[in-house]
Coordinates of C-alpha atoms in Angstrom, one line a residue:
M1 CA -3.6 -45.5 156.4
K2 CA -0.2 -45.1 158.1
R3 CA 0.7 -41.5 158.9
R4 CA 4.1 -40.4 160.0
S5 CA 6.4 -37.4 160.1
T6 CA 10.0 -38.0 161.0
Q7 CA 12.9 -35.6 161.2
L8 CA 15.8 -36.3 158.8
K9 CA 18.9 -37.4 160.7
S10 CA 21.5 -36.8 158.0
E11 CA 21.7 -36.3 154.3
Q12 CA 24.0 -39.3 153.9
E13 CA 21.6 -41.7 155.7
P14 CA 20.5 -44.4 153.2
E15 CA 16.8 -44.6 152.3
S16 CA 15.1 -48.0 153.1
R17 CA 11.5 -48.4 152.5
V18 CA 10.0 -51.8 151.8
E19 CA 6.5 -51.9 150.3
N20 CA 4.9 -55.0 151.9
S21 CA 1.6 -56.4 150.6
I22 CA -1.3 -55.9 153.0
P23 CA -2.9 -59.2 154.0
C24 CA -6.7 -59.7 153.6
P25 CA -8.5 -59.0 157.0
V26 CA -11.0 -61.8 156.4
P27 CA -10.2 -64.9 158.6
G28 CA -9.1 -67.9 156.7
C29 CA -8.3 -66.0 153.5
D30 CA -4.8 -66.2 151.9
S31 CA -5.3 -63.0 149.8
K32 CA -5.4 -64.9 146.6
G33 CA -8.0 -64.1 143.9
H34 CA -10.0 -60.9 143.4
L35 CA -13.7 -60.3 143.3
S36 CA -13.3 -58.6 139.9
G37 CA -11.7 -61.7 138.5
K38 CA -9.1 -59.5 136.8
F39 CA -6.4 -59.4 139.5
D40 CA -4.6 -62.3 141.3
F41 CA -4.5 -60.8 144.8
H42 CA -6.5 -58.6 147.0
S43 CA -6.0 -56.7 150.3
A44 CA -9.6 -55.5 151.2
A45 CA -12.6 -57.4 152.4
E46 CA -14.9 -56.0 149.8
A47 CA -12.6 -57.5 147.1
C48 CA -12.3 -60.9 148.9
P49 CA -13.9 -63.9 147.2
C50 CA -14.2 -65.7 150.5
Y51 CA -16.2 -62.8 152.0
H52 CA -18.7 -63.1 149.2
H53 CA -18.9 -67.0 149.4
L54 CA -17.1 -67.4 146.1
T55 CA -13.9 -68.9 144.8
P56 CA -11.2 -67.2 142.7
E57 CA -12.4 -69.5 139.8
D58 CA -16.0 -68.2 140.2
C59 CA -14.8 -64.6 140.1
K60 CA -12.9 -65.3 136.9
S61 CA -15.9 -66.9 135.4
I62 CA -18.1 -63.9 136.3
Y63 CA -15.5 -61.6 134.8
Q64 CA -15.5 -63.5 131.5
K65 CA -19.3 -63.4 131.4
R66 CA -19.2 -59.6 132.0
I67 CA -16.6 -59.0 129.3
K68 CA -18.6 -61.1 126.8
L69 CA -21.9 -59.3 127.7
S70 CA -20.2 -55.9 127.3
A71 CA -18.8 -56.9 123.9
D72 CA -22.3 -58.1 122.8
V73 CA -23.9 -54.8 123.9
D74 CA -21.3 -52.8 122.0
R75 CA -21.8 -54.9 118.9
L76 CA -25.6 -54.5 119.1
E77 CA -25.4 -50.7 119.6
A78 CA -23.1 -50.4 116.6
S79 CA -25.6 -52.4 114.5
F80 CA -28.5 -50.2 115.5
G81 CA -27.1 -47.0 113.9
D82 CA -29.2 -44.0 114.9
K83 CA -30.2 -44.6 118.6
K84 CA -33.0 -42.0 118.4
E85 CA -35.1 -44.3 116.2
L86 CA -34.8 -47.3 118.5
R87 CA -38.0 -46.6 120.4
Q88 CA -39.9 -46.3 117.1
R89 CA -38.7 -49.6 115.8
P90 CA -40.8 -52.8 116.5
L91 CA -39.1 -55.6 118.5
Q92 CA -37.3 -58.1 116.4
K93 CA -38.0 -61.8 116.9
S94 CA -34.7 -62.4 118.7
Q95 CA -35.4 -59.5 121.0
S96 CA -38.8 -60.8 121.9
T97 CA -37.4 -64.3 122.5
Y98 CA -34.8 -62.9 124.8
R99 CA -37.3 -60.9 126.7
S100 CA -39.5 -63.9 127.3
Q101 CA -36.5 -65.9 128.4
V102 CA -35.6 -63.2 130.9
D103 CA -39.1 -63.0 132.3
R104 CA -39.1 -66.8 132.8
L105 CA -35.8 -66.8 134.5
R106 CA -36.8 -64.0 136.9
K107 CA -39.8 -66.0 138.1
T108 CA -37.6 -68.8 139.3
K109 CA -35.6 -68.2 142.5
T110 CA -32.2 -69.7 143.2
K111 CA -32.2 -72.7 145.4
S112 CA -30.8 -72.0 148.9
S113 CA -28.7 -74.6 150.7
T114 CA -30.1 -73.4 154.0
S115 CA -33.6 -72.8 155.3
E116 CA -35.0 -69.3 155.9
S117 CA -34.7 -69.7 159.7
T118 CA -31.0 -70.7 159.5
R119 CA -29.9 -68.2 156.9
D120 CA -26.5 -66.6 157.5
E121 CA -26.7 -63.0 158.6
P122 CA -24.2 -60.5 157.2
S123 CA -21.2 -59.9 159.5
R124 CA -17.7 -58.5 159.4
D125 CA -16.3 -61.8 158.2
R126 CA -18.8 -62.9 155.6
E127 CA -21.5 -61.5 153.4
G128 CA -25.0 -62.8 154.0
N129 CA -26.2 -65.8 152.0
L130 CA -28.0 -64.4 148.9
L131 CA -29.2 -67.7 147.5
G132 CA -32.9 -68.0 147.6
L133 CA -33.5 -64.3 147.9
T134 CA -33.9 -63.6 144.2
S135 CA -33.7 -65.2 140.8
E136 CA -30.5 -66.6 139.4
F137 CA -30.6 -64.0 136.6
D138 CA -30.8 -61.0 139.0
L139 CA -28.2 -62.6 141.3
N140 CA -25.8 -62.9 138.3
L141 CA -26.5 -59.2 137.4
F142 CA -25.7 -58.3 141.0
R143 CA -22.5 -60.3 141.0
Q144 CA -21.4 -58.7 137.7
A145 CA -22.0 -55.2 139.2
Q146 CA -20.0 -56.2 142.3
S147 CA -17.2 -57.4 140.0
Q148 CA -17.2 -54.2 138.0
F149 CA -17.1 -52.0 141.1
A150 CA -14.3 -54.0 142.6
E151 CA -12.3 -53.7 139.4
A152 CA -12.8 -49.9 139.2
K153 CA -11.8 -49.5 142.9
Q154 CA -8.7 -51.6 142.5
E155 CA -7.6 -49.7 139.4
Q156 CA -8.1 -46.4 141.3
E157 CA -6.0 -47.8 144.2
N158 CA -3.3 -48.9 141.8
H159 CA -3.3 -45.4 140.3
D160 CA -3.0 -43.8 143.7
D161 CA -0.1 -46.1 144.6
Q162 CA 1.8 -44.5 141.7
S163 CA 1.6 -41.1 143.3
A164 CA 4.2 -39.6 145.6
K165 CA 4.2 -41.2 149.1
L166 CA 6.8 -39.0 150.8
I167 CA 7.8 -35.3 150.8
E168 CA 10.9 -33.8 152.2
F169 CA 10.0 -30.5 153.8
G170 CA 12.7 -28.6 155.5
T171 CA 14.3 -31.0 158.0
F172 CA 11.3 -33.3 158.0
E173 CA 10.3 -36.3 155.9
I174 CA 6.5 -36.5 155.9
E175 CA 4.3 -39.3 154.6
S176 CA 1.4 -38.1 152.5
W177 CA -2.1 -39.1 153.4
Y178 CA -3.9 -38.5 150.0
R179 CA -3.0 -37.9 146.4
S180 CA -2.3 -34.4 145.1
P181 CA -2.5 -33.5 141.4
Y182 CA 1.1 -32.6 140.9
P183 CA 2.4 -32.8 137.3
D184 CA 2.8 -36.4 136.1
E185 CA 6.6 -36.2 136.1
Y186 CA 6.5 -35.4 139.9
A187 CA 3.4 -37.5 140.9
K188 CA 5.1 -40.7 139.8
L189 CA 8.1 -40.1 142.1
R190 CA 8.4 -41.9 145.4
K191 CA 9.4 -38.7 147.1
I192 CA 8.9 -35.0 146.3
F193 CA 11.3 -32.4 147.6
I194 CA 9.7 -29.1 148.6
C195 CA 11.3 -25.8 149.5
E196 CA 9.8 -24.8 152.9
F197 CA 10.0 -21.1 152.1
C198 CA 8.8 -20.6 148.5
L199 CA 7.1 -24.1 148.3
K200 CA 8.6 -24.9 144.9
Y201 CA 8.6 -28.7 144.3
M202 CA 11.6 -30.6 142.9
R203 CA 12.6 -34.1 141.8
S204 CA 15.7 -34.8 143.9
A205 CA 17.7 -33.8 146.9
A206 CA 20.5 -32.4 144.8
I207 CA 18.2 -30.0 143.0
L208 CA 16.7 -28.9 146.3
R209 CA 20.2 -28.2 147.7
R210 CA 21.1 -26.1 144.6
H211 CA 17.8 -24.3 144.9
M212 CA 18.2 -23.6 148.6
A213 CA 21.7 -22.1 147.9
K214 CA 20.0 -19.5 145.6
C215 CA 16.5 -19.1 147.1
V216 CA 16.2 -15.6 148.7
W217 CA 12.8 -16.3 150.2
R218 CA 12.8 -16.5 154.0
H219 CA 9.1 -15.8 154.6
P220 CA 5.8 -16.0 152.7
P221 CA 5.0 -13.2 150.2
G222 CA 2.4 -10.6 151.2
D223 CA 2.0 -8.5 154.3
E224 CA 2.9 -9.5 157.9
I225 CA -0.2 -8.6 159.8
Y226 CA 0.6 -10.1 163.2
R227 CA 3.7 -11.0 165.3
K228 CA 3.9 -12.3 168.8
N229 CA 7.1 -13.8 170.1
N230 CA 8.2 -16.2 167.3
I231 CA 4.7 -16.6 165.8
N232 CA 3.9 -14.6 162.6
F233 CA 0.9 -14.3 160.3
F234 CA 1.2 -13.3 156.7
E235 CA -1.7 -12.2 154.4
V236 CA -1.1 -13.5 150.9
D237 CA -3.3 -12.4 148.0
G238 CA -4.0 -15.3 145.6
K239 CA -4.1 -12.9 142.7
K240 CA -0.7 -11.2 143.5
S241 CA 1.1 -14.4 144.5
K242 CA -0.6 -16.9 142.3
V243 CA 2.3 -19.5 142.0
Y244 CA 2.9 -19.5 145.7
C245 CA -0.7 -20.0 146.6
Q246 CA -1.1 -22.8 144.0
N247 CA 1.9 -24.6 145.5
L248 CA 0.4 -24.1 148.9
C249 CA -2.9 -25.7 147.7
L250 CA -1.0 -28.7 146.2
L251 CA 0.8 -29.2 149.4
A252 CA -2.4 -29.0 151.4
R253 CA -4.1 -31.6 149.2
L254 CA -1.6 -34.2 150.4
F255 CA -3.3 -34.0 153.8
L256 CA -6.9 -32.9 153.1
D257 CA -9.2 -35.3 151.4
H258 CA -12.0 -32.8 150.7
K259 CA -9.9 -30.1 149.0
T260 CA -10.8 -29.6 145.4
L261 CA -9.3 -26.1 144.5
Y262 CA -5.7 -26.0 143.4
Y263 CA -5.2 -23.5 140.6
E264 CA -8.0 -21.0 140.7
V265 CA -6.7 -19.1 143.7
E266 CA -7.3 -15.5 142.6
P267 CA -10.6 -15.1 144.5
F268 CA -9.0 -16.1 147.8
L269 CA -6.9 -14.6 150.6
F270 CA -4.4 -17.0 152.3
Y271 CA -3.4 -16.4 155.9
V272 CA -0.1 -18.3 156.5
M273 CA 1.0 -18.9 160.0
T274 CA 4.8 -19.3 160.5
E275 CA 7.3 -20.0 163.3
Y276 CA 10.3 -17.8 163.2
D277 CA 13.9 -18.7 164.0
S278 CA 17.4 -17.6 162.8
K279 CA 16.9 -19.3 159.4
G280 CA 13.6 -17.7 158.6
C281 CA 9.8 -18.1 158.9
H282 CA 8.9 -21.8 158.8
I283 CA 5.3 -22.5 157.7
V284 CA 3.1 -24.1 160.4
G285 CA -0.3 -24.0 158.7
Y286 CA -2.7 -21.7 157.0
F287 CA -6.4 -20.8 156.5
S288 CA -8.0 -19.3 153.5
K289 CA -11.1 -17.2 152.9
E290 CA -12.9 -15.8 149.9
K291 CA -12.5 -12.1 149.2
H292 CA -16.2 -11.8 148.5
S293 CA -18.1 -14.6 150.2
L294 CA -21.9 -14.8 149.4
M295 CA -22.5 -16.6 152.7
N296 CA -20.1 -14.3 154.7
Y297 CA -17.9 -17.2 155.8
N298 CA -14.7 -16.1 157.5
L299 CA -12.9 -19.4 156.7
S300 CA -12.8 -21.6 153.6
C301 CA -10.0 -24.1 154.2
I302 CA -7.7 -24.7 157.1
L303 CA -4.6 -26.9 157.6
T304 CA -1.9 -27.5 160.2
L305 CA 1.0 -29.5 158.7
P306 CA 1.4 -33.0 160.3
H307 CA 4.8 -32.3 162.0
Q308 CA 3.2 -29.2 163.7
M309 CA 0.0 -30.9 165.0
K310 CA -1.0 -31.3 168.6
K311 CA 0.6 -28.1 169.6
G312 CA -2.4 -25.8 169.7
F313 CA -1.8 -24.2 166.4
G314 CA -5.1 -25.4 164.8
R315 CA -7.1 -23.6 167.6
M316 CA -5.0 -20.5 167.1
L317 CA -5.7 -20.5 163.4
I318 CA -9.4 -20.6 163.9
D319 CA -9.2 -18.0 166.7
F320 CA -7.3 -15.8 164.4
S321 CA -9.8 -16.1 161.6
K322 CA -12.6 -15.1 164.1
A323 CA -10.6 -12.1 165.4
R324 CA -9.9 -11.0 161.8
A325 CA -13.6 -11.3 160.9
R326 CA -14.6 -9.2 164.0
L327 CA -12.1 -6.6 163.1
L328 CA -13.6 -6.3 159.6
S329 CA -17.2 -6.5 161.0
V330 CA -17.9 -9.7 159.1
N331 CA -21.0 -11.7 160.0
L332 CA -19.5 -14.8 161.7
Q333 CA -21.0 -18.0 160.4
L334 CA -19.4 -21.4 161.1
S335 CA -18.3 -23.4 158.1
L336 CA -18.1 -27.2 158.4
L337 CA -14.5 -27.3 159.5
Q338 CA -15.1 -24.7 162.2
A339 CA -18.2 -26.5 163.5
I340 CA -16.2 -29.7 164.0
T341 CA -13.6 -27.8 166.1
S342 CA -16.0 -25.4 167.9
V343 CA -16.5 -27.7 170.9
R344 CA -12.8 -27.7 171.6
L345 CA -12.6 -24.0 171.2
R346 CA -15.0 -23.3 174.0
T347 CA -12.4 -24.4 176.5
A348 CA -9.7 -22.2 174.9
L349 CA -11.3 -18.8 174.6
V350 CA -8.5 -17.1 176.5
H351 CA -5.9 -18.5 174.1
L352 CA -6.4 -15.6 171.6
R353 CA -6.3 -13.0 174.4
S354 CA -2.9 -14.3 175.5
H355 CA -1.5 -14.2 171.9
C356 CA -3.4 -11.2 170.5
P357 CA -4.0 -8.7 173.3
T358 CA -4.0 -5.7 170.9
W359 CA -6.6 -7.3 168.7
V360 CA -9.0 -8.1 171.5
S361 CA -8.6 -4.8 173.4
S362 CA -9.0 -2.6 170.4
A363 CA -10.0 -2.7 166.7
I364 CA -6.5 -1.8 165.4
A365 CA -4.6 -4.1 163.1
V366 CA -1.2 -5.1 164.3
T367 CA 1.5 -4.5 161.8
G368 CA 5.2 -4.8 161.8
P369 CA 8.3 -5.0 159.6
K370 CA 8.7 -8.1 157.6
C371 CA 11.2 -10.7 159.0

């Protein structure tokens, strides 16, 4: 997935973004056909007919058989009536005949075109040869399951393609990495415009300009608990500033695959890190923690915005969460995100001392006037 963050050059610069189809990575494939049999093209190896030793016509045939079988099952279930009595009913003659036919088919393996010693092994370019491994009946069931999975995955990708791909955030245009559950009227847009101070999302650049002319916010809500040079930390209560924290979670979901909480923000505290200049406090990243954690975790979720990455801000966010936990005498336990980054942090233990001398030397909270 392509990830980029570019700074806007001018408001009058025309937008040019061409969505090119992604070619199939399997050598010798022209991207035509789909394993599900429902679509005409594919872009992934798992949906490639050539990868599975099939042709587009074979995939369409499997799809038609799967649709017919699904319709037959639905018709039979509708004729049964009460499903609770099915186990008590004796088998009908047609059911007994079908069972005998299935047992007979499963005893006969498919004929393989190659011997066991020369059987193709699975590789990145082709699936292993499945002929001769099992019966034709079971192989058809497996192919139908593959077809159904490929169809569901392609439909999910098509749904994700309809979500917003770009956000305009301050002077930056950032490409999203994942799908965020914005309302439908916003999720279907190619670009979402977000105020970098109050995090309100809008449909167009004109609406954003009108909003910025009236927006009085120049820093996150809540208390400023730390300031060093042009770096600030704000403690935001999810209960007191619910809308802001919800918008922050929706923004974070664009860049975090594992994030599942968007609207239930009341039990959490959000620590927003900003960079101050003459225009205000520009958000760099944040971390959140539960107000009452059963496992005594001092960090729940952490994010550095893409255009602020590779500047050391991620390490400082984790350092700050640890210093905050020590100040409050919280039992430090590493969550998953912290464990991943802990190896890098061992070489940067002095980073917090250079930025937070008052916090390290004494257990006194650093406070200051809001910017």
